Coordinates of C-alpha atoms and ligand atoms in Angstrom, one line a residue:
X858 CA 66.0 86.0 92.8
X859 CA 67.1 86.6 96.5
X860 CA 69.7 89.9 97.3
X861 CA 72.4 87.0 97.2
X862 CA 72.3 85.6 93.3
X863 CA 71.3 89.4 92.4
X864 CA 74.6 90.7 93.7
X865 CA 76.6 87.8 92.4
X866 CA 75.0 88.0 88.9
X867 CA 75.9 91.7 88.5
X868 CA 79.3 91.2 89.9
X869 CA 80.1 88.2 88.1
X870 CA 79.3 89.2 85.0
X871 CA 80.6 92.7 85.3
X872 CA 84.2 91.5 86.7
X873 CA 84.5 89.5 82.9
X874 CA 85.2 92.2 81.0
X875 CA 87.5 94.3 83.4
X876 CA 90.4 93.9 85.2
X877 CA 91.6 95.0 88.7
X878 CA 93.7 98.4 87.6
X879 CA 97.1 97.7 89.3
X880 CA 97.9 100.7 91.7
X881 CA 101.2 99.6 92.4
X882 CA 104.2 101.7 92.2
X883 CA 107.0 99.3 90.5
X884 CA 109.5 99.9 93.3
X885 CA 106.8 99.4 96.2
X886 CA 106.5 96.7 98.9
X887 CA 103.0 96.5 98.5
X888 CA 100.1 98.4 98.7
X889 CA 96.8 98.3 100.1
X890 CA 93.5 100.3 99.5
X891 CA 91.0 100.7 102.3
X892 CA 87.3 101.4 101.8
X893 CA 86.2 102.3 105.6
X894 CA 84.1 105.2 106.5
X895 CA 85.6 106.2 109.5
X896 CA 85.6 109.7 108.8
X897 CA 84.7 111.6 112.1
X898 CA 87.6 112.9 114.1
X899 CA 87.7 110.0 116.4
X900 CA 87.1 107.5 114.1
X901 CA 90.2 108.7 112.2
X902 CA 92.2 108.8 115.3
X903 CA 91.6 105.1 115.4
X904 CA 91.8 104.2 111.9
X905 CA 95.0 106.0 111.5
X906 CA 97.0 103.8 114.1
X907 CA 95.7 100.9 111.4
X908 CA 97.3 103.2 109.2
X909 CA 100.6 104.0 110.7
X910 CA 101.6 100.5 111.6
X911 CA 100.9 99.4 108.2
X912 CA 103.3 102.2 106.4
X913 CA 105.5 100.7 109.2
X914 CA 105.7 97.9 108.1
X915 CA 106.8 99.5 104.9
X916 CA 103.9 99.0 103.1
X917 CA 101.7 101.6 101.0
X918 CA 98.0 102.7 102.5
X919 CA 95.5 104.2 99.9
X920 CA 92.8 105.5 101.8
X921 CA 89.9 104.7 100.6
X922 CA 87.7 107.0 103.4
X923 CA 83.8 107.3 101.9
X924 CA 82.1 109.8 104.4
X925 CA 78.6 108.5 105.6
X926 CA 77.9 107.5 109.2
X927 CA 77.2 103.8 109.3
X928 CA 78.7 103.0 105.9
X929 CA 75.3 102.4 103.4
X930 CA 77.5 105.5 100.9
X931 CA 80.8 103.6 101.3
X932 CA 78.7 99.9 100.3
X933 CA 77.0 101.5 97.5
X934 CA 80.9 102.7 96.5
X935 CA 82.3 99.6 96.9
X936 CA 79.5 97.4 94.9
X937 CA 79.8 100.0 91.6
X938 CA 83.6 99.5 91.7
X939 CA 83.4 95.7 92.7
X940 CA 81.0 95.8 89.1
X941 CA 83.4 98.2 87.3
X942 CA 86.2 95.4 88.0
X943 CA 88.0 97.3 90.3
X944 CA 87.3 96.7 94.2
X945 CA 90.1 97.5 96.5
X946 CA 92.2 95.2 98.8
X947 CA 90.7 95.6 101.6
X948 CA 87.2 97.0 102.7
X949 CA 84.9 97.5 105.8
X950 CA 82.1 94.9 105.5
X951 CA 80.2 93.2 108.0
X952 CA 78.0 90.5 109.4
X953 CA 75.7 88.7 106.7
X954 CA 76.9 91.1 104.2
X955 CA 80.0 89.1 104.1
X956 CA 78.6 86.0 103.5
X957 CA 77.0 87.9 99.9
X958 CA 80.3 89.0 99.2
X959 CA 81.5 85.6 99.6
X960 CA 79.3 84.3 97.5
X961 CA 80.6 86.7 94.7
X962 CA 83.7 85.0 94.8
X963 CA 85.4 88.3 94.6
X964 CA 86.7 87.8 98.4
X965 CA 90.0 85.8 99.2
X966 CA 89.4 82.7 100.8
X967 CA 93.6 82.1 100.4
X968 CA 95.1 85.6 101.7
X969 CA 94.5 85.0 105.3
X970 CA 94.8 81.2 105.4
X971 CA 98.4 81.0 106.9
X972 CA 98.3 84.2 109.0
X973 CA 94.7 83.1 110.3
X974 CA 96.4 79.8 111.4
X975 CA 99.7 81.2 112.8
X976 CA 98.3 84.0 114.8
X977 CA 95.9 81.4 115.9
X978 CA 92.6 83.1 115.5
X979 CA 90.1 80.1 115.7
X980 CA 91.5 79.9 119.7
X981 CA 91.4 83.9 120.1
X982 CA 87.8 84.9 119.1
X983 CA 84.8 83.9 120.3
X984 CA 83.0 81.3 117.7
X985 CA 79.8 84.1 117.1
X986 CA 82.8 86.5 115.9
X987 CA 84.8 84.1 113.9
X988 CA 81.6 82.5 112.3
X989 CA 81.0 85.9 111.0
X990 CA 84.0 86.4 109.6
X991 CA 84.2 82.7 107.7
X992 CA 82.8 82.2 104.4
X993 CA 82.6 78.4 104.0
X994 CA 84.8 77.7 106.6
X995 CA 87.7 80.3 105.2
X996 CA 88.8 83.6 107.2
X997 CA 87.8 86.1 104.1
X998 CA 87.7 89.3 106.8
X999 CA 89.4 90.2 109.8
X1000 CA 87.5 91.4 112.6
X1001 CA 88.9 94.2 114.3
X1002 CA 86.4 95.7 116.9
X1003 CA 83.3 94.7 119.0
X1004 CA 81.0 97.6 119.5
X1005 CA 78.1 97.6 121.5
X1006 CA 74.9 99.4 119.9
X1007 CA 72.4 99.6 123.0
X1008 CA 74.2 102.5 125.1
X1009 CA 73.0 105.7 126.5
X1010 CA 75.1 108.7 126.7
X1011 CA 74.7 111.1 129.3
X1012 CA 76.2 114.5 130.3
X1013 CA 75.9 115.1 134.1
X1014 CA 76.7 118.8 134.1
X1015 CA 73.4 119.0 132.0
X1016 CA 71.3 117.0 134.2
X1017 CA 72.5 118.4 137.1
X1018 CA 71.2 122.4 135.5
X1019 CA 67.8 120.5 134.9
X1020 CA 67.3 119.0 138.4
X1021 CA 67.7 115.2 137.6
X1022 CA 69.7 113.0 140.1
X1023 CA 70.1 110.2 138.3
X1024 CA 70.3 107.8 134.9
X1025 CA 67.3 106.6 134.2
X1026 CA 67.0 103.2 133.8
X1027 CA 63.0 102.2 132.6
X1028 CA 61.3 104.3 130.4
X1029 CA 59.5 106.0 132.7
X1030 CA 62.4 107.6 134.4
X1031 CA 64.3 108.0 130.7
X1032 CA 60.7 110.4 129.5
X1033 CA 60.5 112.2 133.1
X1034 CA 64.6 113.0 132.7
X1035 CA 63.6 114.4 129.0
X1036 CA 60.9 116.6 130.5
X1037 CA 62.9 118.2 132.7
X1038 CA 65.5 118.5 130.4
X1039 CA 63.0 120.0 127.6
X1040 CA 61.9 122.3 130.5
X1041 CA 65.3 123.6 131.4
X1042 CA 65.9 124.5 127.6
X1043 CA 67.7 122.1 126.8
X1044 CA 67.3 119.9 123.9
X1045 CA 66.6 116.2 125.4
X1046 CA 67.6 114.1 123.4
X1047 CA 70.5 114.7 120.6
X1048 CA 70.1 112.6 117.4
X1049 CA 70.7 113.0 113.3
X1050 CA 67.7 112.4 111.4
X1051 CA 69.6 109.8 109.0
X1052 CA 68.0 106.4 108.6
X1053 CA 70.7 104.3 110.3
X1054 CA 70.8 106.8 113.3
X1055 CA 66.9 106.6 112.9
X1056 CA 67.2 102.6 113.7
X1057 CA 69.5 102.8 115.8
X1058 CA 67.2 104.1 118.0
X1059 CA 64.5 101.7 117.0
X1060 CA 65.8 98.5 117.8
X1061 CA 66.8 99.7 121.5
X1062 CA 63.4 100.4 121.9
X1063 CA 62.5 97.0 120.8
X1064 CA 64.8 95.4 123.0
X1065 CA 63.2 97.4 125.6
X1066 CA 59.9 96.7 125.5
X1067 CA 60.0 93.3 123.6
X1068 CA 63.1 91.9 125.3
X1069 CA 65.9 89.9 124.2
X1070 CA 63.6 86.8 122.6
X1071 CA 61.0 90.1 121.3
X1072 CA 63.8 91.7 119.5
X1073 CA 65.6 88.2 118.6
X1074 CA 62.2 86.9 117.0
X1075 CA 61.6 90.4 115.0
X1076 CA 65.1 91.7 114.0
X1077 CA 66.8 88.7 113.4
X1078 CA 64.6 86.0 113.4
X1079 CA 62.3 88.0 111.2
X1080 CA 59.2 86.3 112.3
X1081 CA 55.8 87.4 110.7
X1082 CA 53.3 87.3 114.1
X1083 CA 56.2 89.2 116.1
X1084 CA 57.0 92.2 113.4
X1085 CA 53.4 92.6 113.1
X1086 CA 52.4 91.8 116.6
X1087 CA 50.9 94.0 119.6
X1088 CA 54.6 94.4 121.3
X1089 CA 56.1 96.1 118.2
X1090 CA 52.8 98.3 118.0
X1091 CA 54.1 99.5 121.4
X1092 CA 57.5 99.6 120.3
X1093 CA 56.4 101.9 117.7
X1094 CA 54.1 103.8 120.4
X1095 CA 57.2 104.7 121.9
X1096 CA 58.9 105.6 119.3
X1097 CA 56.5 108.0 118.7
X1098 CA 57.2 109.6 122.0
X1099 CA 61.0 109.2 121.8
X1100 CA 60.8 111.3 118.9
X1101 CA 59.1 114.5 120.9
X1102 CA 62.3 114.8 122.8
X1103 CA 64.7 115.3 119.5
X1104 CA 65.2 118.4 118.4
X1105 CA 63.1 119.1 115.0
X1106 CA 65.7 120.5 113.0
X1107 CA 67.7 117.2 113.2
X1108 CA 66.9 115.6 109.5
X1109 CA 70.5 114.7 107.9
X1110 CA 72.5 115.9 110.7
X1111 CA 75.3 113.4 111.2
X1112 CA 76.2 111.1 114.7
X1113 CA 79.2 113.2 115.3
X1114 CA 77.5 116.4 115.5
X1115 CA 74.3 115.4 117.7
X1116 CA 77.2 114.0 120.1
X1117 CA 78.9 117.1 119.7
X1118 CA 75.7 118.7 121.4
X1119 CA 75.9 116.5 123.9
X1120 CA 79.2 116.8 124.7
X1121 CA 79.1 120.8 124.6
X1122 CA 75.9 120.9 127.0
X1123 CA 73.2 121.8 124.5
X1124 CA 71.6 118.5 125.1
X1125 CA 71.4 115.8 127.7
X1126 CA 71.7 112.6 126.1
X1127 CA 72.5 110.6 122.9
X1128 CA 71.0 106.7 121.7
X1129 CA 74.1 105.5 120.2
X1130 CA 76.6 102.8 120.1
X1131 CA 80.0 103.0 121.9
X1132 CA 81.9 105.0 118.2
X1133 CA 80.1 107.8 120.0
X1134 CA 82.7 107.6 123.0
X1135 CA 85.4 108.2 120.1
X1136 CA 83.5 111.6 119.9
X1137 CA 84.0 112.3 124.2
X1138 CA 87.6 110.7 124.1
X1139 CA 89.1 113.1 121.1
X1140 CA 87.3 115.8 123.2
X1141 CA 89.4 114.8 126.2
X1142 CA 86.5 114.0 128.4
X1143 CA 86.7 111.3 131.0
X1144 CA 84.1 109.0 131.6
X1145 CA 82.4 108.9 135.1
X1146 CA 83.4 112.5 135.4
X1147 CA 82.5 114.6 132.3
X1148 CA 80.0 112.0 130.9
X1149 CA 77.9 108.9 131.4
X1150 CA 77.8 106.1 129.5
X1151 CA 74.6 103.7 130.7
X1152 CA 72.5 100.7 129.0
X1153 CA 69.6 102.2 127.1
X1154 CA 66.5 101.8 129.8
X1155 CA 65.3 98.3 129.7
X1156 CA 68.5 96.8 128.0
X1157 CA 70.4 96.3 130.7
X1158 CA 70.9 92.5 130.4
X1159 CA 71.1 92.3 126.6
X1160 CA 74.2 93.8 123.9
X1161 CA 73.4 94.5 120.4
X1162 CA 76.6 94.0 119.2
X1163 CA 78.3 95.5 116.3
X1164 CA 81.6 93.7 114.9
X1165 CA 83.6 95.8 112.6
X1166 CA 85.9 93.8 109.8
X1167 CA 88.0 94.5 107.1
X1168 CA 87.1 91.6 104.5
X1169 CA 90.1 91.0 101.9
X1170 CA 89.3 91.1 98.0
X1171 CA 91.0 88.5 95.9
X1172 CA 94.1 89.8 93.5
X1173 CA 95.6 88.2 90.9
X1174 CA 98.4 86.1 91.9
X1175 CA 101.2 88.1 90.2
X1176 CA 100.2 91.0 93.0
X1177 CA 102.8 89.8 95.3
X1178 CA 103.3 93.1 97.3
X1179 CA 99.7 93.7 97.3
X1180 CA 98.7 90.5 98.9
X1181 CA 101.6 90.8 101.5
X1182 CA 100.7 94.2 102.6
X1183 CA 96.6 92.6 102.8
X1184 CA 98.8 89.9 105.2
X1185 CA 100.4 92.4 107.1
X1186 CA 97.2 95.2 107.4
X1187 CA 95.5 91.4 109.0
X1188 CA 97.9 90.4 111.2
X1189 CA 98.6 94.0 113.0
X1190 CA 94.6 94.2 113.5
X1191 CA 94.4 91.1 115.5
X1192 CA 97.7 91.6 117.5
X1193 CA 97.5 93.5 121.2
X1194 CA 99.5 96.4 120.4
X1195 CA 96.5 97.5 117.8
X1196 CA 94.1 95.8 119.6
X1197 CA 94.7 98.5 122.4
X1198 CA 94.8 101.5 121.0
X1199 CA 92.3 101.1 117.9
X1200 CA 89.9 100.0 120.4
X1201 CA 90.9 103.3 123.0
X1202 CA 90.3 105.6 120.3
X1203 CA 87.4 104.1 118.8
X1204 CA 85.1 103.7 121.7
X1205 CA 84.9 99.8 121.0
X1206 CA 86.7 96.6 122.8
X1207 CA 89.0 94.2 121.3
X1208 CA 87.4 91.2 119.7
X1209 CA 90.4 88.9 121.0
X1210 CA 89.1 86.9 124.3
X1211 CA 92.4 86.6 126.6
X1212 CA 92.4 90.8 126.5
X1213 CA 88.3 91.0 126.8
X1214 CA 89.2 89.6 130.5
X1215 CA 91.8 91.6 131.4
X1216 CA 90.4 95.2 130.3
X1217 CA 90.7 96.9 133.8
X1218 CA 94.8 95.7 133.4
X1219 CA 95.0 97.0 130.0
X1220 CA 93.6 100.1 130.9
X1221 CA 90.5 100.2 129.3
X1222 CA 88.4 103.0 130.9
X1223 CA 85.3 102.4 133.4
X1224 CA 82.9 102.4 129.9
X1225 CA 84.5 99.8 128.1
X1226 CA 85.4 97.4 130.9
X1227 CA 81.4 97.4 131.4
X1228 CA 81.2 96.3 127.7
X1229 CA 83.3 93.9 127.9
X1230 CA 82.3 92.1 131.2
X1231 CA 78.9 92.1 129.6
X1232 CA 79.4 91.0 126.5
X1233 CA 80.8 87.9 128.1
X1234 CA 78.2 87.4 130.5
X1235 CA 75.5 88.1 128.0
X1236 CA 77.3 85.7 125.1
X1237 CA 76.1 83.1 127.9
X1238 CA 73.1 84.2 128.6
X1239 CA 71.5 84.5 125.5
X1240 CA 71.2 88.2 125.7
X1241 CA 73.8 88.9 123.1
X1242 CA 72.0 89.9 120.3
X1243 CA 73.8 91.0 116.7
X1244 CA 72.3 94.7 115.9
X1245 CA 69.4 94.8 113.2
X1246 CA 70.7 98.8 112.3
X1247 CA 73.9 98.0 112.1
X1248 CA 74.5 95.1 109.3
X1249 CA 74.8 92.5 111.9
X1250 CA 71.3 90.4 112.0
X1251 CA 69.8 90.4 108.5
X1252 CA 70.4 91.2 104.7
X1253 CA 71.1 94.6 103.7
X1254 CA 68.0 94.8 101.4
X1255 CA 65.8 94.1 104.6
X1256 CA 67.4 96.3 106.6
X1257 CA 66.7 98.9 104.1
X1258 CA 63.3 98.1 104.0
X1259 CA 62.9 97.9 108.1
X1260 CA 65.0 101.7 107.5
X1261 CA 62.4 102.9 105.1
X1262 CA 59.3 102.2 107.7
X1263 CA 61.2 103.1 110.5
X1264 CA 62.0 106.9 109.4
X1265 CA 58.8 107.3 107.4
X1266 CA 57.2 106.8 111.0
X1267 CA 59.2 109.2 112.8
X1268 CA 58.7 112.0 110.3
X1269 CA 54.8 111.6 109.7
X1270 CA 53.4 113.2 113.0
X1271 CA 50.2 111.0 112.5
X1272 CA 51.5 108.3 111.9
X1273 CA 50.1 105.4 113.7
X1274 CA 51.8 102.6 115.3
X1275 CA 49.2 99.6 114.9
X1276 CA 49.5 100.5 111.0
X1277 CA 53.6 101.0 111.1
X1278 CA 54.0 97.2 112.6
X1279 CA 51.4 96.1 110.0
X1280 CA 53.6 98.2 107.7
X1281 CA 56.9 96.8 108.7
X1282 CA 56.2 92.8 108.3
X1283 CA 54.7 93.8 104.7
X1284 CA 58.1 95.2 103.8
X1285 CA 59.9 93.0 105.5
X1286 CA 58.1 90.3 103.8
X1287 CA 58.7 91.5 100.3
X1288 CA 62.9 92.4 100.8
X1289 CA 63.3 88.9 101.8
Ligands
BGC1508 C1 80.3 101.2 112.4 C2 81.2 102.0 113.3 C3 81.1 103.4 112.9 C4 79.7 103.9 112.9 C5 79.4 105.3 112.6 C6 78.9 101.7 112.5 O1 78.1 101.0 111.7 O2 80.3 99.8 112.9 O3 82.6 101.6 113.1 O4 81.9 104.2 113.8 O5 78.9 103.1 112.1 O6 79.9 105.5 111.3

């Protein structure tokens, strides 16, 4: 039985014998729970202008928050209460995942029908967005984001203490920036030994060295020869060295605080995707000035992107209130007032196209105008690419298998890479 059926078998079966617990006050509009895990303090900056507008509106926001960088504690959450019978309204859920959800039939395929079609979302979002938002042809989530994964952060007052002049941008000149770093006392290269944050780094590596159709054919293609073949050996290879610039004591730290070192000049850079500029922003730092944000060496012409959504869970129809304030919490995320400032604070761009060509206007800063004037050009070029560690590209009980080889590797000092590519296809192979 594939990941699909076995979700939908538990949930089906589970959500006969409970019901949905009304948490509706009698006297209330409406009221919506939110299962996110935006929990660091510039993901809740941006979460809470969601927040605000909604209570605005006069509705009621539970916050569902469920700490856990990259959201696998918030998904393991929200499938034991989607089997107890009691999801919420509303939770973050993305890529392919959505499509299992869907096929649970615990997600709406009605709420968002008429606000989908007023607000005209089919003509605002780019067709890879809304497709990944559709289940069957029906809106069940709202996309509220576009982040791009393959970004290196940099802080210049650090590499100007260790003697380096520049970015790097190849490999080469990324490992001869670490050395001087590592030299200078500094620690190279600031990460959290968490799975996710693990693969994170992985698949910018693979887009390095294998390039967009490498990393298309491995990560979401899944292809046998290419997970197994002599580029992801190298991939792995350089992994290996990638991993002598972190700092050994990083196992479980979280995203935040290995940006936190960055930011505070212990270390010199950070692999991760643009949420890390919510980190730099809440500090008040300005980019071009107090940091740099670069593609990771070699990615230059490619964006793993990373599309945040909020997918809506179906209520029984006497939940008037409820389902209005799921209408309401939609139609806010799409507009340009939330757009804006979610985005601002987040670290992200908007997903709607008219304000994706008119960032500099808007006043995106110099970081996220890049991101979006490359997300359009790559979306034409191919080099758009969804991100294999962050739900995008495959099924979540692959990615947890690619997860498991990945940070096995990077924690076994002998590891080898010729046996971790052989390794990965095996697994990949068996979670499919
Ligand atoms: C999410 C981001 C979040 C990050 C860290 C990613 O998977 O898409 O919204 O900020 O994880 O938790």
């Amino acid at each position: 039985m594939n990941a699909i059926s076995r979700l939908a078998t538990v949930i089906s079966l589970a959500s006969l014998s409970a019901l949905p617990l009304s948490v509706l006050a009698a006297e209330s509009k409406g009221s919506v729970e939110v299962v996110h895990w935006w929990t660091s303090g510039g993901e809740k900056a941006a979460v809470d202008v969601l927040k605000a507008q909604v209570e605005k509106d006069g509705f009621t926001w539970k916050d569902g928050a469920v700490a856990g960088g990259g959201g696998s504690t918030a998904m393991t959450v929200l499938k034991s209460r989607a089997v107890a019978g009691n999801p919420p309204g509303v939770a973050q859920i993305k890529g392919p995942d959505i499509q299992e959800w869907g096929s649970t039939g615990l997600l709406s395929t009605d709420a968002l029908k008429d606000v989908s079609k007023a607000e005209n979302w089919d003509g605002l979002l780019s067709k890879k967005v809304s497709d990944t938002v559709k289940y069957e042809g029906d809106y069940v989530a709202v996309p509220v984001n576009i982040h791009r994964v393959n970004w290196l952060w940099i802080n210049p007052q650090v590499f100007k203490k260790a003697g380096i002049e520049k970015a790097p941008t190849t490999l080469e000149e990324f490992y001869a920036a670490g050395d001087k770093l590592k030299a200078a006392g500094f620690i190279a290269l600031a990460h959290g030994g968490q799975p996710w944050q693990d693969s994170t780094v992985f698949e910018d590596i693979v887009l390095s060295v294998m390039g967009v159709d490498g990393y298309k054919k491995a990560l979401v293609d899944l292809d046998q020869k290419t997970l197994s073949g002599p580029q992801m050996t190298q991939s792995f290879a350089e992994l290996k060295k990638i991993t002598t610039y972190m700092d050994p004591n990083r196992a479980g730290r979280d995203w935040n605080i290995a940006a936190a070192e960055v930011i505070n000049g212990k270390a010199g850079m950070q692999m991760m995707g643009d949420w890390a500029k919510s980190e730099w922003t809440a500090a008040k730092k300005v980019p071009g000035k107090d940091y740099q944000c670069v593609p990771f060496p070699g990615t230059e012409k490619a964006f793993t992107y990373n599309i945040d959504s909020l997918a809506v869970f179906k209520l029984k129809a006497d939940r008037k209130g409820d389902i209005a304030a799921q209408q309401d919490l939609a139609k806010v995320a799409l507009g340009t007032d939330f757009q804006k400032v979610f985005s601002m604070n987040k670290g992200s761009i908007p997903v709607r196209n008219d304000m994706l060509k008119e960032m500099d206007k808007l006043g995106f800063d110099e970081c996220a105008q890049k991101s979006a004037n490359d997300f359009i050009a790559d979306d034409k070029s191919g080099g758009l690419q969804p991100s294999m560690a962050h739900n995008m590209a495959t099924s979540l009980a692959v990615q947890g298998a690619i997860f498991d080889v990945v940070t096995n590797f990077m924690n076994d000092k002998d590891a080898d890479p010729a046996k971790a590519s052989a390794q990965l296809a095996s697994a990949v192979k068996a979670a499919q």
